[in-house]
Short mmCIF file of C-alpha atoms in Angstrom, two decimals:
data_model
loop_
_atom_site.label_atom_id
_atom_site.label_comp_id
_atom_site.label_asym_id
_atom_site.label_seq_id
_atom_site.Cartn_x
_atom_site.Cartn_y
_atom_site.Cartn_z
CA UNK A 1 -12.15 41.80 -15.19
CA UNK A 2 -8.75 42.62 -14.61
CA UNK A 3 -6.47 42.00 -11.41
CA UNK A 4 -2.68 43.15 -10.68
CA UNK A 5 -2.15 40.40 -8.15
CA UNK A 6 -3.41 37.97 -10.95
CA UNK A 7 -1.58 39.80 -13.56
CA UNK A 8 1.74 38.86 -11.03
CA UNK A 9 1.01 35.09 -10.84
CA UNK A 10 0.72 34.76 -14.20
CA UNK A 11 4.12 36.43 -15.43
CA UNK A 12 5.82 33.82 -12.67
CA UNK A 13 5.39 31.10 -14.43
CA UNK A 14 3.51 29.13 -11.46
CA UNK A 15 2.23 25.43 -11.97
CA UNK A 16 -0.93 26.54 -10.53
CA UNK A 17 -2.27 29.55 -8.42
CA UNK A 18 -5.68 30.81 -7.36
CA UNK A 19 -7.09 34.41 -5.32
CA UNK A 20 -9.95 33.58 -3.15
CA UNK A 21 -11.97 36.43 -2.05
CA UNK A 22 -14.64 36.28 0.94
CA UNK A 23 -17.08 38.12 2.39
CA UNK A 24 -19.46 36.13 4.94
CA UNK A 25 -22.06 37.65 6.66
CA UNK A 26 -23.06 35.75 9.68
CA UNK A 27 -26.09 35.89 12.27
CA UNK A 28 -26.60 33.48 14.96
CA UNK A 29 -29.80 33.47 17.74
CA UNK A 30 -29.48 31.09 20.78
CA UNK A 31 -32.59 30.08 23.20
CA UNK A 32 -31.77 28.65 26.42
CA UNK A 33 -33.41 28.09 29.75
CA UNK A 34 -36.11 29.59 28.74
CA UNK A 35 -35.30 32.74 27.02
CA UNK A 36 -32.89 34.42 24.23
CA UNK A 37 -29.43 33.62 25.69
CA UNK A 38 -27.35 35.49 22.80
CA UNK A 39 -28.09 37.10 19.08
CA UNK A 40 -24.58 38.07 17.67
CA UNK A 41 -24.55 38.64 13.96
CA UNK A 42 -20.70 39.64 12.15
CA UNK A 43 -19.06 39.96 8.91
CA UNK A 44 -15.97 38.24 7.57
CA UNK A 45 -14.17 39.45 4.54
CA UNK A 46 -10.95 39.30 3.14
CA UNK A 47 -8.51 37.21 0.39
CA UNK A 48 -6.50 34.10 0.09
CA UNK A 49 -3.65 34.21 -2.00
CA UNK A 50 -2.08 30.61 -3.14
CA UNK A 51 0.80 29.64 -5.54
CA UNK A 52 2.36 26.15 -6.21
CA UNK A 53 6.27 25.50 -7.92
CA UNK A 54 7.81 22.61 -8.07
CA UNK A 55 6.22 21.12 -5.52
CA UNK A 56 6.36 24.44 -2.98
CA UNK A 57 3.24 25.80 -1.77
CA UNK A 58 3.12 29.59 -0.68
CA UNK A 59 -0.35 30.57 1.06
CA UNK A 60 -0.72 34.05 2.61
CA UNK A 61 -4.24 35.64 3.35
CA UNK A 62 -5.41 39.32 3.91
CA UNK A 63 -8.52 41.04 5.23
CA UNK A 64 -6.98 44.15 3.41
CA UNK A 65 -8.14 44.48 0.09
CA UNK A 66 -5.33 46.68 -0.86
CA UNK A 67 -2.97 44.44 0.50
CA UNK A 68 -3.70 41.75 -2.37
CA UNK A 69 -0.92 43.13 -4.76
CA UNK A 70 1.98 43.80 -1.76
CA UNK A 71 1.70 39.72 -1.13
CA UNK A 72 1.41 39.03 -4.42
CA UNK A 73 4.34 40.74 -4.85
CA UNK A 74 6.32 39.00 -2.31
CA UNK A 75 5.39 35.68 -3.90
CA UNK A 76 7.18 36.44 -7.11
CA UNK A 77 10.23 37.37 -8.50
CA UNK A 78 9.64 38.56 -11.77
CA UNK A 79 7.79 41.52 -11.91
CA UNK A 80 6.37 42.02 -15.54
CA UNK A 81 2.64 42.14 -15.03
CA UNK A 82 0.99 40.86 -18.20
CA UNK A 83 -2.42 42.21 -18.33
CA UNK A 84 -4.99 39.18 -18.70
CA UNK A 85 -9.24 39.98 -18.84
CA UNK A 86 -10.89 36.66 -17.05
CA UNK A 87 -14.28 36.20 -18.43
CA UNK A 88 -16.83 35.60 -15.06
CA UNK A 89 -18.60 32.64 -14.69
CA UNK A 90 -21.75 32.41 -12.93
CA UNK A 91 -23.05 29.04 -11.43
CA UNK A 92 -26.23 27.06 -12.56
CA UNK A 93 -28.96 27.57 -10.30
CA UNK A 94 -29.01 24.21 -8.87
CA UNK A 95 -29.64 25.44 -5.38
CA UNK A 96 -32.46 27.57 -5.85
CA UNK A 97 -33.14 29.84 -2.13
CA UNK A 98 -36.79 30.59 -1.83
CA UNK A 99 -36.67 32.74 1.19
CA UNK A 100 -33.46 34.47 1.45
CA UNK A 101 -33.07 34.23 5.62
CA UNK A 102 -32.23 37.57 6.38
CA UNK A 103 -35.52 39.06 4.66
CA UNK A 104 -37.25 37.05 7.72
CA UNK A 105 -38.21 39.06 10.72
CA UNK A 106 -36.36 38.39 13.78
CA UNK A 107 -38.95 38.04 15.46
CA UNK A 108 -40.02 35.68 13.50
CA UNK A 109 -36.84 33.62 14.05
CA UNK A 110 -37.08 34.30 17.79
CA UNK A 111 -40.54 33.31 18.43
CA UNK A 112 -39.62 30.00 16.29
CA UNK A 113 -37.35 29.22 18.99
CA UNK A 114 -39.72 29.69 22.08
CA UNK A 115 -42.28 26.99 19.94
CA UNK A 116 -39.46 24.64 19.88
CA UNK A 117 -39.10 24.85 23.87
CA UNK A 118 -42.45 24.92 24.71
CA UNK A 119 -43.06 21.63 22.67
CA UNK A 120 -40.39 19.79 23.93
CA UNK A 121 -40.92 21.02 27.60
CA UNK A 122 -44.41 20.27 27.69
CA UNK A 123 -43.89 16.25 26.49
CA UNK A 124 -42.44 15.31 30.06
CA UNK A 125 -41.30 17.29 32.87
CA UNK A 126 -38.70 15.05 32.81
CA UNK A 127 -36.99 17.69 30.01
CA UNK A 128 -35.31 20.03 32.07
CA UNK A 129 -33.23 21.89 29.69
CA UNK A 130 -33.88 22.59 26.26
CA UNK A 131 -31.66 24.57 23.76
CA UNK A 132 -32.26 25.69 20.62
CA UNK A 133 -29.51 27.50 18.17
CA UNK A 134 -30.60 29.50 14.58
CA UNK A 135 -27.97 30.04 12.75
CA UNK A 136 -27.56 31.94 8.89
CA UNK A 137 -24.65 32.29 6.94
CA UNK A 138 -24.15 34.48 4.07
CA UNK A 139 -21.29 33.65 1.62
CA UNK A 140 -20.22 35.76 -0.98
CA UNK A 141 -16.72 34.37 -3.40
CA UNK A 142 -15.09 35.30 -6.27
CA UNK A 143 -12.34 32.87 -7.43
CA UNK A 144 -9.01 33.77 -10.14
CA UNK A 145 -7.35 30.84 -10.88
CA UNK A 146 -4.51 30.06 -13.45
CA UNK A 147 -7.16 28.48 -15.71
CA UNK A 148 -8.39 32.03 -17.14
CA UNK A 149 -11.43 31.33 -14.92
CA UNK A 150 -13.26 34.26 -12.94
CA UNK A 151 -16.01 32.62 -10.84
CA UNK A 152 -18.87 34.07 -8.46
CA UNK A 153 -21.15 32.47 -6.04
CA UNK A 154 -23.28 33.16 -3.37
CA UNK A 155 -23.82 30.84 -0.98
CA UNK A 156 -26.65 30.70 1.67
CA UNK A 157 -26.68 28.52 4.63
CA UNK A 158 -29.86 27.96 7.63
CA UNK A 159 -29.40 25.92 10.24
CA UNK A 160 -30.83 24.81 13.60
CA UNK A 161 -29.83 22.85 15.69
CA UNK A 162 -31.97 21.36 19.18
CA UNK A 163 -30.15 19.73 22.06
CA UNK A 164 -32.34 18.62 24.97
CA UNK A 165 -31.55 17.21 28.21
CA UNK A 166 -33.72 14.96 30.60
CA UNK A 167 -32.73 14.30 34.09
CA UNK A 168 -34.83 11.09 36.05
CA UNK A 169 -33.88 9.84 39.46
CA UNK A 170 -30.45 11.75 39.10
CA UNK A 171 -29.81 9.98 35.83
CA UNK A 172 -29.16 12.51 32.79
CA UNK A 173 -29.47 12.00 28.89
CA UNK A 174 -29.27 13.93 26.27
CA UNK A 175 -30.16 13.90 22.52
CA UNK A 176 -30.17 16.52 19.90
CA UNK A 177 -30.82 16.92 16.19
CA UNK A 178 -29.75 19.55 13.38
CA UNK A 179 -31.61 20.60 10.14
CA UNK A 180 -29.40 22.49 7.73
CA UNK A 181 -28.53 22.92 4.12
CA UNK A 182 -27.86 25.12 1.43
CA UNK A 183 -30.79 26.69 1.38
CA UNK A 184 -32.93 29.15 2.89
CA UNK A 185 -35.13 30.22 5.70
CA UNK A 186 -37.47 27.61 3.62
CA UNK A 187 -35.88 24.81 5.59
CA UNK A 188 -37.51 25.28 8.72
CA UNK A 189 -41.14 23.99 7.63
CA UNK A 190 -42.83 23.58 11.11
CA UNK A 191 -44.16 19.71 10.59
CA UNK A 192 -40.57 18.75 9.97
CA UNK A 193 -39.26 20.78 13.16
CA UNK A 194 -42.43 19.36 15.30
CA UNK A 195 -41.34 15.64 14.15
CA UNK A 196 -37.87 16.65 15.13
CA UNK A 197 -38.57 17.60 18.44
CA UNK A 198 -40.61 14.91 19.27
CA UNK A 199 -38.38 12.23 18.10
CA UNK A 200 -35.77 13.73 20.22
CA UNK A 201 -38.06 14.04 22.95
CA UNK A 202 -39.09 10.17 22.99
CA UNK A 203 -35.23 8.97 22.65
CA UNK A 204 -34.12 11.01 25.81
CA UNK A 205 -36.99 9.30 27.82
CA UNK A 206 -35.94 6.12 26.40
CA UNK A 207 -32.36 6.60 27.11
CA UNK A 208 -33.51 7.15 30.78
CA UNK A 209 -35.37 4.28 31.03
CA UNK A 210 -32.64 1.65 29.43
CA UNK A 211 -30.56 -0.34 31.43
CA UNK A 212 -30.00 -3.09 29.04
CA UNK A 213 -26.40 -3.91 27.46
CA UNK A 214 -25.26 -6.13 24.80
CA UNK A 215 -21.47 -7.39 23.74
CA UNK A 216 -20.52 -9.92 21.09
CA UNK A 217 -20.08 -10.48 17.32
CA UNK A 218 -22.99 -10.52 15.69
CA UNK A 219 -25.19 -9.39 12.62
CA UNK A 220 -25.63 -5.13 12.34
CA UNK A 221 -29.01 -3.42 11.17
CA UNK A 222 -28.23 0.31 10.68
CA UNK A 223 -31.30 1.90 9.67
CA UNK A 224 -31.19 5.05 7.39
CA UNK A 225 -32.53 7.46 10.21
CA UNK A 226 -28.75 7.05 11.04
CA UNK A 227 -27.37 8.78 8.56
CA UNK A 228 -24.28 7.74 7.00
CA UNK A 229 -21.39 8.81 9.95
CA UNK A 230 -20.14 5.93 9.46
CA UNK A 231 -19.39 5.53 6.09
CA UNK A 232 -18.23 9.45 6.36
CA UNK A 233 -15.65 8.95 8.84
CA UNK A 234 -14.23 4.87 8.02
CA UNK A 235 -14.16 5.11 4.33
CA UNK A 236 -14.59 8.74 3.40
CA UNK A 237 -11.81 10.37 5.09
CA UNK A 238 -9.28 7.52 3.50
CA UNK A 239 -10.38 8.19 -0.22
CA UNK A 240 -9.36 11.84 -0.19
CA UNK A 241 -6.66 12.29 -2.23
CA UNK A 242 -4.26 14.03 0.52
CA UNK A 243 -4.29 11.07 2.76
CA UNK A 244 -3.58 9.00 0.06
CA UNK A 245 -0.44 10.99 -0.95
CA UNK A 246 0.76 10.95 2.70
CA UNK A 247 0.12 7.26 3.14
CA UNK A 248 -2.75 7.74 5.85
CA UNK A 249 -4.95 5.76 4.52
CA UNK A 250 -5.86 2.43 3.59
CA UNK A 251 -6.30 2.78 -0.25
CA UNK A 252 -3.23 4.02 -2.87
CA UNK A 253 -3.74 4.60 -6.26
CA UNK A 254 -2.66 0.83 -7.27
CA UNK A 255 -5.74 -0.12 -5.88
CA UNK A 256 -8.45 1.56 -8.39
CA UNK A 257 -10.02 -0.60 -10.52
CA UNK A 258 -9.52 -3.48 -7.93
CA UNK A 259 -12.26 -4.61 -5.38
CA UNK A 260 -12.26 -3.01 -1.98
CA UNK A 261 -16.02 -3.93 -0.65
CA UNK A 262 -18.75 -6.12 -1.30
CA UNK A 263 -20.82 -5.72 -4.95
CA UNK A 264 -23.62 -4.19 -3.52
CA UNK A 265 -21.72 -1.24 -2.11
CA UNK A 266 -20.91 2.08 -4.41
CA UNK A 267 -19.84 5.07 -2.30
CA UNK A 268 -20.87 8.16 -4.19
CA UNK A 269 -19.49 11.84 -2.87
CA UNK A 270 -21.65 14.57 -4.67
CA UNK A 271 -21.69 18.28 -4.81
CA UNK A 272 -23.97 18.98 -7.09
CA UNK A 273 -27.33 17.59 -4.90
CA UNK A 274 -29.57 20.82 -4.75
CA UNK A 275 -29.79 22.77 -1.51
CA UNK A 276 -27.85 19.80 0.30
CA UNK A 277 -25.54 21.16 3.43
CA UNK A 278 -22.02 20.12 1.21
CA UNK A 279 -23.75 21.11 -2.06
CA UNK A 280 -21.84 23.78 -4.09
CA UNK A 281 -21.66 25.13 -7.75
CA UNK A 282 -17.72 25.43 -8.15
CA UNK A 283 -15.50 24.18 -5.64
CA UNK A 284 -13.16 26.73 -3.88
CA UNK A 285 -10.27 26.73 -6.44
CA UNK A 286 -13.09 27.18 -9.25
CA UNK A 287 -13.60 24.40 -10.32
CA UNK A 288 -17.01 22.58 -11.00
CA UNK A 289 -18.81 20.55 -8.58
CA UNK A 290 -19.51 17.19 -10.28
CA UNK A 291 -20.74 13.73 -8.78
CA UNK A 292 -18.24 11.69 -8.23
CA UNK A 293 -18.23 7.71 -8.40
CA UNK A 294 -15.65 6.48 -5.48
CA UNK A 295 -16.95 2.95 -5.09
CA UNK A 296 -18.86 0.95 -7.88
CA UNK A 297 -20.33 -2.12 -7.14
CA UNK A 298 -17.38 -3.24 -4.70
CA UNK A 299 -14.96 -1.53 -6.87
CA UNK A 300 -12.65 1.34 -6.12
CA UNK A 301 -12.75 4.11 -8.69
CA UNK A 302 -11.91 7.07 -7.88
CA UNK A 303 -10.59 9.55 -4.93
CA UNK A 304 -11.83 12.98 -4.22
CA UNK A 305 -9.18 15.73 -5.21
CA UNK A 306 -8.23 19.02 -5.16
CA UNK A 307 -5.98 20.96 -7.72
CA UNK A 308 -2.51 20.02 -5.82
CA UNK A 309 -2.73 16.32 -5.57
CA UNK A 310 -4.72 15.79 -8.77
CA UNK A 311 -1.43 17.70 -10.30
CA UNK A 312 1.14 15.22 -7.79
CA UNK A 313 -1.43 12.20 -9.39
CA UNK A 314 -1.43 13.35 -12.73
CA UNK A 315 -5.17 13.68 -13.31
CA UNK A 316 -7.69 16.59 -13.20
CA UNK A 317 -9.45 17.86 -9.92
CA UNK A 318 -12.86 16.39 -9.90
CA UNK A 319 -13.60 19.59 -7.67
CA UNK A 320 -13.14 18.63 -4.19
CA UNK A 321 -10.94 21.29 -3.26
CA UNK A 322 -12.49 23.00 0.18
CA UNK A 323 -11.91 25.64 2.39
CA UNK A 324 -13.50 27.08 6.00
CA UNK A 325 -12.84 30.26 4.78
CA UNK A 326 -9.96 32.67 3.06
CA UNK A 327 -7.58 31.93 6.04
CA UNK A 328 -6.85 28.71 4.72
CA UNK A 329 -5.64 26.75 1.42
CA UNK A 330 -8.07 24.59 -0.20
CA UNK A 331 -7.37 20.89 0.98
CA UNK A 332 -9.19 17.49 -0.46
CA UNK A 333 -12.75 16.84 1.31
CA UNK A 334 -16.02 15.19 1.03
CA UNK A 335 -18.93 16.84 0.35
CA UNK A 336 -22.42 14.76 0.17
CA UNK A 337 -21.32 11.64 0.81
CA UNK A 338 -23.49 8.70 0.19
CA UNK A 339 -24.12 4.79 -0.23
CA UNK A 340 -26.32 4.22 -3.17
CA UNK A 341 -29.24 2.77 -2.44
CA UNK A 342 -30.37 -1.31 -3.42
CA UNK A 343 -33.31 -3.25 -4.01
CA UNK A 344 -34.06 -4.74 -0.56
CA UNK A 345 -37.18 -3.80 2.16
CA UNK A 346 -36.13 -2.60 5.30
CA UNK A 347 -38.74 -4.47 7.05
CA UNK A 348 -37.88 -7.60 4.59
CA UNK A 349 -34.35 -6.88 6.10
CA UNK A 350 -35.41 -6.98 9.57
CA UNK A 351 -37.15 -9.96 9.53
CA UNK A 352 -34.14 -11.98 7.45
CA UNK A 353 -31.85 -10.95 10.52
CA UNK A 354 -33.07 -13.47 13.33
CA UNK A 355 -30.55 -11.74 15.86
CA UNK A 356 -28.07 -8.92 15.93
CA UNK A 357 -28.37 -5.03 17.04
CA UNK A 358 -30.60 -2.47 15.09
CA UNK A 359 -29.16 0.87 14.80
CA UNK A 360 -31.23 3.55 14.51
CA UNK A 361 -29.29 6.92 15.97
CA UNK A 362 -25.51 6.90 15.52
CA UNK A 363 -23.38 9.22 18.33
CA UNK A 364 -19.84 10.18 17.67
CA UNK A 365 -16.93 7.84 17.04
CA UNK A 366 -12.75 8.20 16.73
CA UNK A 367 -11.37 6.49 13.15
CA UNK A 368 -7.06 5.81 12.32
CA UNK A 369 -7.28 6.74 8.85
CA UNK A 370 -3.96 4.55 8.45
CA UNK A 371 -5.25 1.12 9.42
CA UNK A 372 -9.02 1.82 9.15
CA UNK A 373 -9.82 0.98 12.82
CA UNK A 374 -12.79 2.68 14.01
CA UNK A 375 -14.92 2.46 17.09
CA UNK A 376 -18.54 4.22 17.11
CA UNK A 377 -20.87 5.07 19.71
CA UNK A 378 -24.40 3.91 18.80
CA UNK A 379 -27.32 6.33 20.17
CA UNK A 380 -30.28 4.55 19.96
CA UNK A 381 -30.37 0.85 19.35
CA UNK A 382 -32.68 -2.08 19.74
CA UNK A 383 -32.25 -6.13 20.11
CA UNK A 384 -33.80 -8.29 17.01
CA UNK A 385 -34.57 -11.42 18.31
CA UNK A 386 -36.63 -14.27 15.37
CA UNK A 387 -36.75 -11.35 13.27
CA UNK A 388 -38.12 -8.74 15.31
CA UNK A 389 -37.16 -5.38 17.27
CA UNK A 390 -37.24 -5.89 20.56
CA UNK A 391 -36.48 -4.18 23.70
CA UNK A 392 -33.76 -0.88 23.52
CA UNK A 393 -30.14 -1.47 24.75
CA UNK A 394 -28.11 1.54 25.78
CA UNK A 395 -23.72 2.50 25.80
CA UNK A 396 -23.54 0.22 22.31
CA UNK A 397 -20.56 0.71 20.53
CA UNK A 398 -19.49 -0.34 17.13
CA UNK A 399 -15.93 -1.53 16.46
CA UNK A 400 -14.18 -2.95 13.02
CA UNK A 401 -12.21 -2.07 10.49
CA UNK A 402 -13.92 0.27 7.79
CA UNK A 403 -12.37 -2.22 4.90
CA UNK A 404 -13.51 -5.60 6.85
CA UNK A 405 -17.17 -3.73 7.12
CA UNK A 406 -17.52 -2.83 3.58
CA UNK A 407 -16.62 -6.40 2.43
CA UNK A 408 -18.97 -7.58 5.44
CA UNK A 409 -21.98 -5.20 4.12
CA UNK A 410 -24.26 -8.07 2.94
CA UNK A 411 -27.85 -6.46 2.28
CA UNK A 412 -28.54 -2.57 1.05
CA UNK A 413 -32.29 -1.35 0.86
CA UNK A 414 -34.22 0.71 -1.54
CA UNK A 415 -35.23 3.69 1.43
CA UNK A 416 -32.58 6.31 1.95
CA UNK A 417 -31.42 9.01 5.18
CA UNK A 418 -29.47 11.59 5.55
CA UNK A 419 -27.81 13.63 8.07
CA UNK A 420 -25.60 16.84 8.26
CA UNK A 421 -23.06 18.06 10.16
CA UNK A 422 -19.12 20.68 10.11
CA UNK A 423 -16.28 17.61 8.95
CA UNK A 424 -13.62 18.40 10.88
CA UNK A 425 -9.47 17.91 9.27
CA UNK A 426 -6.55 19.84 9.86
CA UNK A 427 -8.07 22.69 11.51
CA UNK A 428 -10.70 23.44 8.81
CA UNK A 429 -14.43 22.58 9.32
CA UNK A 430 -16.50 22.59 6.70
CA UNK A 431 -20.11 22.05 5.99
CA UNK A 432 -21.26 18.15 4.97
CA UNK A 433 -24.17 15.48 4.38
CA UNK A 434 -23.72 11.95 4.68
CA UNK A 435 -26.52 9.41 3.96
CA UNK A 436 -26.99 5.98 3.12
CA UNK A 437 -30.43 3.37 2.40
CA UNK A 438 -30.68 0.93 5.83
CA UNK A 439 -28.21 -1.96 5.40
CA UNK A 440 -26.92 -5.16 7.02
CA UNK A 441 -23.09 -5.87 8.30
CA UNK A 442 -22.75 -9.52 8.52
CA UNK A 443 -20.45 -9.72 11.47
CA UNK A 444 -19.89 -7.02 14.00
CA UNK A 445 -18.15 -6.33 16.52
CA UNK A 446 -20.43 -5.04 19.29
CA UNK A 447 -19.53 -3.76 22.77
CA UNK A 448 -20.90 -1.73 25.33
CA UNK A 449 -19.42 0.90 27.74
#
């Protein structure tokens, strides 16, 4: 394969440079109040064009394909195009798709939806709205990069996400759930969406029916349905490699190989986990996903990078270079981030802990990358009195310091959760899991709204 905008790059002499080409194919189905609210289905295509020299970073992007060589051109000065044939790579099939999504019916997809609100309306008539999104996405690259390295990969992604609201004496709650990966229609097996649904269902009504607060320092139970949010957003976030080279975050690179949590924590971030929703082959400056160790056994190891910083470090990218699409440069950012799981019984766990708070649904939370301060909203909690959950508290929230609470992490179990969700950072979202086996902070700091 040959490329004249490639052919440019290389003849300037760049420190590094990649062509990112698109094409997304996107169809979306949304069932509210009772009925289809919205189909809309579109297609994205088009290039990113990135050089680096010394220390200089030109980005420009096109949905022109005939435009590629005119910026190319206005990226370099010298214009002797050498000729260079990239040999394509193809990924491994890691993340097998067993039904491709858009060989599925509409219909099909449609009358999915109606299930879904019939379920969760007939539970209580206390659910008075219901609201159910299908989403598919379609993702076609190709990647040049300065490395001689042509890559291709399709990526698929199905989604759904359920949000359901239940109103009582004037009081309204809501609760909602999302099951997506990189996968296909597959996904959506009907005894997982029915246990969904139903758990969402029975948290509303409890949320209506919970008046009970709690404050105070005290021992932490967050159970693996949680997901791992936290760990995501207080530690993850500070161990990519951009914050780190900016000073906004609480790590630096004189701090690997030192200890930064408590032995029985290692923070893993990894790509490679089949048909996960921040799985991929090759990362989107081509390089290859790999698992990547960023805390072992208390110790810090590693930081996620992209091409640019691992070059400002003086390592190799360990393929963490993302993108939301070809309108932006490739930037440091987690993927499947996880806390390995331990030896320890939940229910073992549970009965060590002879007070504290149980976590079992995590809400949203704000984190200061710099210091490491964090405060989270916890969704569905529960008391543990002599060992025990008790009675369901509501407005929790979880504050610390995401380097006091991985020191403070005293107990990690052998079961393990995850949940998904679109990180957020510098205007990009991209696609993410997060998980972690139920665990025990020592001391927290627990308040309510």
């Amino acid at each position: 394969m040959q490329n004249r905008a490639a052919a440019l790059f290389t003849s300037e002499g760049f420190d590094l440079w990649d062509i990112y080409k698109e094409k997304s194919t996107i169809t979306s189905i949304t069932f509210d109040n009772k009925k289809i609210d919205k189909i809309s289905t579109g297609i994205d295509e088009g290039t990113g064009l990135r050089a680096l020299k010394n220390n200089k970073t030109l980005f420009a992007y096109t949905n022109s394909p005939e435009k590629e060589y005119e910026i190319a051109k206005t990226f370099v000065s010298n214009f002797n195009e050498k000729e260079i044939n990239f040999s394509l790579i193809t990924p491994d099939k890691i993340h097998p798709i067993k039904i491709s999504p858009e060989t599925v019916d509409i219909n099909k997809k449609i009358d999915l939806l109606k299930k879904i609100d019939d379920r969760a309306r007939a539970a209580d008539d206390k659910i008075k709205q219901v609201t159910v999104t299908y989403s598919e996405k379609i993702q076609d690259i190709e990647i040049i990069n300065d490395l001689g390295l042509y890559m291709k990969e399709k990526r698929i992604y199905t989604s759904l996400i359920i949000f359901i609201v239940g109103v009582d004496a004037g009081k309204i709650e809501t609760a909602h759930s999302v099951i997506s990966g990189l996968c296909g229609f597959e996904i959506l097996d009907d005894k997982l969406i029915e246990r969904k649904v139903d758990d969402i269902v029975k948290l509303v009504l409890q949320l209506l029916s919970t008046d009970k607060k709690i404050m105070g320092e005290m021992p932490v139970v967050i159970s693996s349905e949680a997901g791992g949010t936290m760990i995501h957003e207080a530690v993850g976030h500070s161990l990519e490699a951009d914050q780190v080279e900016k000073k906004l975050s609480i790590y630096n690179r004189e701090m690997i190989g030192k200890k930064v949590a408590s032995d029985v924590v290692s923070v893993i971030d990894d790509p490679t986990q089949p048909n996960k929703r921040g799985s991929y082959s090759f990362d989107d400056e081509g390089i290859k996903a790999v698992r990547k160790i960023l805390i072992e056994n208390g110790i810090l190891k590693d930081f996620i990078y992209d091409r640019e910083n691992a070059l400002k470090h003086n390592v190799k990218s360990n393929g963490g270079g993302r993108r939301e699409s070809y309108r932006f440069r490739p930037i440091p950012r987690m993927s499947n981030t996880y806390v390995i799981s331990g030896k320890g019984n939940p229910d073992d766990l549970i009965k060590d802990t002879k007070k504290g708070l149980f976590v079992r649904k995590m809400g949203g939370g704000q984190v200061n990358t710099v210091t490491g301060e964090f405060i989270f909203d916890v969704k569905e909690g529960y008391i543990i009195e002599q060992g025990k959950i008790t009675y369901p508290v509501r407005d929790a929230t979880l504050l610390g310091k995401g380097s006091d609470v991985l020191f403070s992490i005293d107990a990690v179990c052998s079961d393990f959760g995850i949940d998904v969700g679109t990180c957020g950072k510098d205007g990009q979202g991209v696609p993410v899991s997060d998980g972690l086996p139920t665990l025990r902070i020592a001391k927290f700091l627990v308040g309510s709204k």
